[in-house]
Coordinates of N, CA, C and O in Angstrom, one line a residue:
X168 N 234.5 66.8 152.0 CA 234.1 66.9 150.6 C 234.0 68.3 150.2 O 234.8 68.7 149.4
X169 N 233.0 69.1 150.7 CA 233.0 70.6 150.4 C 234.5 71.2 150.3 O 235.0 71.9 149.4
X170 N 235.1 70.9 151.6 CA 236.9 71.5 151.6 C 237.1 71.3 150.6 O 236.9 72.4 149.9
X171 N 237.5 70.0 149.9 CA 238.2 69.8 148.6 C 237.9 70.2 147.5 O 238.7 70.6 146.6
X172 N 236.6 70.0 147.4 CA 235.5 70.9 146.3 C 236.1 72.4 146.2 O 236.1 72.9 145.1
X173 N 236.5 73.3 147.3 CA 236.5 74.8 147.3 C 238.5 74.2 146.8 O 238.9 74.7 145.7
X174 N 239.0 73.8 147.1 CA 240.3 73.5 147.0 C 240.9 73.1 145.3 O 242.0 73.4 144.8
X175 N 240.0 72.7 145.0 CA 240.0 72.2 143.3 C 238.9 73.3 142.6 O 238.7 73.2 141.3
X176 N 238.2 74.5 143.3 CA 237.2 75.4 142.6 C 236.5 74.8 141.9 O 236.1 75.4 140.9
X177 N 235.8 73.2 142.2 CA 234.9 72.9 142.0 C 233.3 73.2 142.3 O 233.0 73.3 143.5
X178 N 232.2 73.4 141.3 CA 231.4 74.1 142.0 C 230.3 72.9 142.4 O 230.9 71.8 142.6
X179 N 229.1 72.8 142.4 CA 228.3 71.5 143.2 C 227.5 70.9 141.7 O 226.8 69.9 141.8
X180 N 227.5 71.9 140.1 CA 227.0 71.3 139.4 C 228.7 70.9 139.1 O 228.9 69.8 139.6
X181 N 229.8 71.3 138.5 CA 231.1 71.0 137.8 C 230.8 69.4 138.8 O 230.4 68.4 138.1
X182 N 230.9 69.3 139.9 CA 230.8 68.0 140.9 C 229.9 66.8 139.9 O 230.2 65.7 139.4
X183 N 229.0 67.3 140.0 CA 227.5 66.4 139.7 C 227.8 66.1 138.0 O 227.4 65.1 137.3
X184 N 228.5 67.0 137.5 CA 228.4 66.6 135.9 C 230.2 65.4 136.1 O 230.5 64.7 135.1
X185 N 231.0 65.4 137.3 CA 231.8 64.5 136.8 C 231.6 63.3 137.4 O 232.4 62.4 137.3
X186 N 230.2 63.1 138.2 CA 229.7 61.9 139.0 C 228.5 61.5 138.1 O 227.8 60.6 138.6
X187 N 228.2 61.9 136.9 CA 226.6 61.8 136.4 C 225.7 62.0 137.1 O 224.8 61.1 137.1
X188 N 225.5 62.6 137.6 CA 223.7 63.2 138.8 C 223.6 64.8 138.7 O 224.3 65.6 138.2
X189 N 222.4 64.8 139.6 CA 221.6 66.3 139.6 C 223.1 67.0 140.7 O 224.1 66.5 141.2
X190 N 222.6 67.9 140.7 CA 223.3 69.6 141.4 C 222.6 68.9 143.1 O 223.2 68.6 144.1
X191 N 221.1 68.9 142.7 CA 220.7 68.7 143.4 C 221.2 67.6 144.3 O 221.1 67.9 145.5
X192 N 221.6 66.7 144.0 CA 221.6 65.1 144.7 C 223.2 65.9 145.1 O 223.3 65.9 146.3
X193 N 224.1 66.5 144.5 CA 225.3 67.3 145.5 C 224.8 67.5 146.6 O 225.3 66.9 147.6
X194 N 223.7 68.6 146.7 CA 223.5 69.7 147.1 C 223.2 68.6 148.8 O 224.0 68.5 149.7
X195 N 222.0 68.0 148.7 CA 221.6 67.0 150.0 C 222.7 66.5 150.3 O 222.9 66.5 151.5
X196 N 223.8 65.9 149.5 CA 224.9 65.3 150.4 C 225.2 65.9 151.2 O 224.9 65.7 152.4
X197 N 226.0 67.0 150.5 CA 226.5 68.3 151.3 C 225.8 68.5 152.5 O 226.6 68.7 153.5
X198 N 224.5 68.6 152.7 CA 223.7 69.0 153.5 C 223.4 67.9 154.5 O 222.5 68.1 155.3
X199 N 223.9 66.7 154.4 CA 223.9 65.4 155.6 C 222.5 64.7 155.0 O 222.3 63.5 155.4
X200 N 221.5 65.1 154.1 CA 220.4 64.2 154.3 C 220.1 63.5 152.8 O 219.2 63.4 152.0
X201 N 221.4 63.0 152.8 CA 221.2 61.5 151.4 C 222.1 60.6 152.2 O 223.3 60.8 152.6
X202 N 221.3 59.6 152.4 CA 222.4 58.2 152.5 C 222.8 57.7 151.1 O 222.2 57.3 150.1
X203 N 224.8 57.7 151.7 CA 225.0 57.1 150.3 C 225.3 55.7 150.0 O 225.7 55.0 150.8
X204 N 225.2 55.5 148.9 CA 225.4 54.2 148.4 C 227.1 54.1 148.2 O 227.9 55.0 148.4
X205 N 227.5 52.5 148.0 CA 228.8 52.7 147.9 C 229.3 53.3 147.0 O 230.3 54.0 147.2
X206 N 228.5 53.0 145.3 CA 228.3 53.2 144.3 C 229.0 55.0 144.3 O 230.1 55.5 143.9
X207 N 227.9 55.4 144.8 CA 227.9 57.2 145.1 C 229.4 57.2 146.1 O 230.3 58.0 146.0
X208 N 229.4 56.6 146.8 CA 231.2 57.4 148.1 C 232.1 56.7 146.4 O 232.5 57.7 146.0
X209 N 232.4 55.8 145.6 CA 233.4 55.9 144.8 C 233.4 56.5 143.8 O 234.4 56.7 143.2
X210 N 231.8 57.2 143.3 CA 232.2 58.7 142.3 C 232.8 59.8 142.7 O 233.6 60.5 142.1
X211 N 232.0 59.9 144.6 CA 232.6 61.0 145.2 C 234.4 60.4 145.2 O 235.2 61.3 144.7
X212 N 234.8 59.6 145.5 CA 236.5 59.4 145.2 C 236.8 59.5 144.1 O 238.0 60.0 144.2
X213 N 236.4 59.4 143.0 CA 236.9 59.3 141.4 C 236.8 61.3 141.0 O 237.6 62.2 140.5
X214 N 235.8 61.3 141.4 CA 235.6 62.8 141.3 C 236.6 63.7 141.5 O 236.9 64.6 140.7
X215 N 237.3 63.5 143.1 CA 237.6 64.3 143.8 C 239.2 64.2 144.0 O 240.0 65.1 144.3
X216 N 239.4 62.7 143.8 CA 240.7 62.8 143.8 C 241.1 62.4 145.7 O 242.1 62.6 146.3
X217 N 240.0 61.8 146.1 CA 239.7 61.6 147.9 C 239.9 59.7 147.6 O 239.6 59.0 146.7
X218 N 240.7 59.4 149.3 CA 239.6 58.5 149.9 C 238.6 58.5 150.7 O 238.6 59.3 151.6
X219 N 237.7 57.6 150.6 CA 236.6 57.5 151.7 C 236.9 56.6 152.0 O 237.5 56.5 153.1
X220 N 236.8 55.4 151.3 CA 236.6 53.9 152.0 C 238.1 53.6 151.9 O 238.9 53.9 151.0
X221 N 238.4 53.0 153.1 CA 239.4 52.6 153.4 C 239.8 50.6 154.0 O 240.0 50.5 155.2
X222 N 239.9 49.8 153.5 CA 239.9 49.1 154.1 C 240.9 48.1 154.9 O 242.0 48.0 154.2
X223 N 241.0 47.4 156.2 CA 242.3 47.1 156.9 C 242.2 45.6 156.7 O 241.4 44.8 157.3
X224 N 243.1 45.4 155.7 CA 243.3 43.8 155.2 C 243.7 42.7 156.3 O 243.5 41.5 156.2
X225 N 244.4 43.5 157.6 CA 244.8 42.5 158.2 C 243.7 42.0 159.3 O 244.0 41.6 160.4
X226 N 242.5 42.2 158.9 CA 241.3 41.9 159.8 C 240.6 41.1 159.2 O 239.6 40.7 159.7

């Protein structure tokens, strides 16, 4: 996440203003100590232009 963040010169508020949340609530991701909701891993995708979730249909 941070990679792509420095990759697009996104900074951790530009992030937070295109997910609707605090700097702050970036800031703990970044830092390992927010568990996220799914809700939050598909801002972080919409945001960033990433996948996270991935799923294998033939299962």
């Amino acid at each position: 996440m941070y990679s792509r963040m420095k990759e697009q010169g996104i900074t951790q508020k530009e992030l937070a203003e295109k997910m609707n949340c605090t700097q702050q609530y970036i800031s703990k991701i970044l830092k390992g100590r927010e568990n996220l909701s799914l809700e939050a891993l598909c801002k972080i995708e919409l945001a960033l232009g990433i996948r996270i979730l991935q799923f294998d249909s033939n299962n």
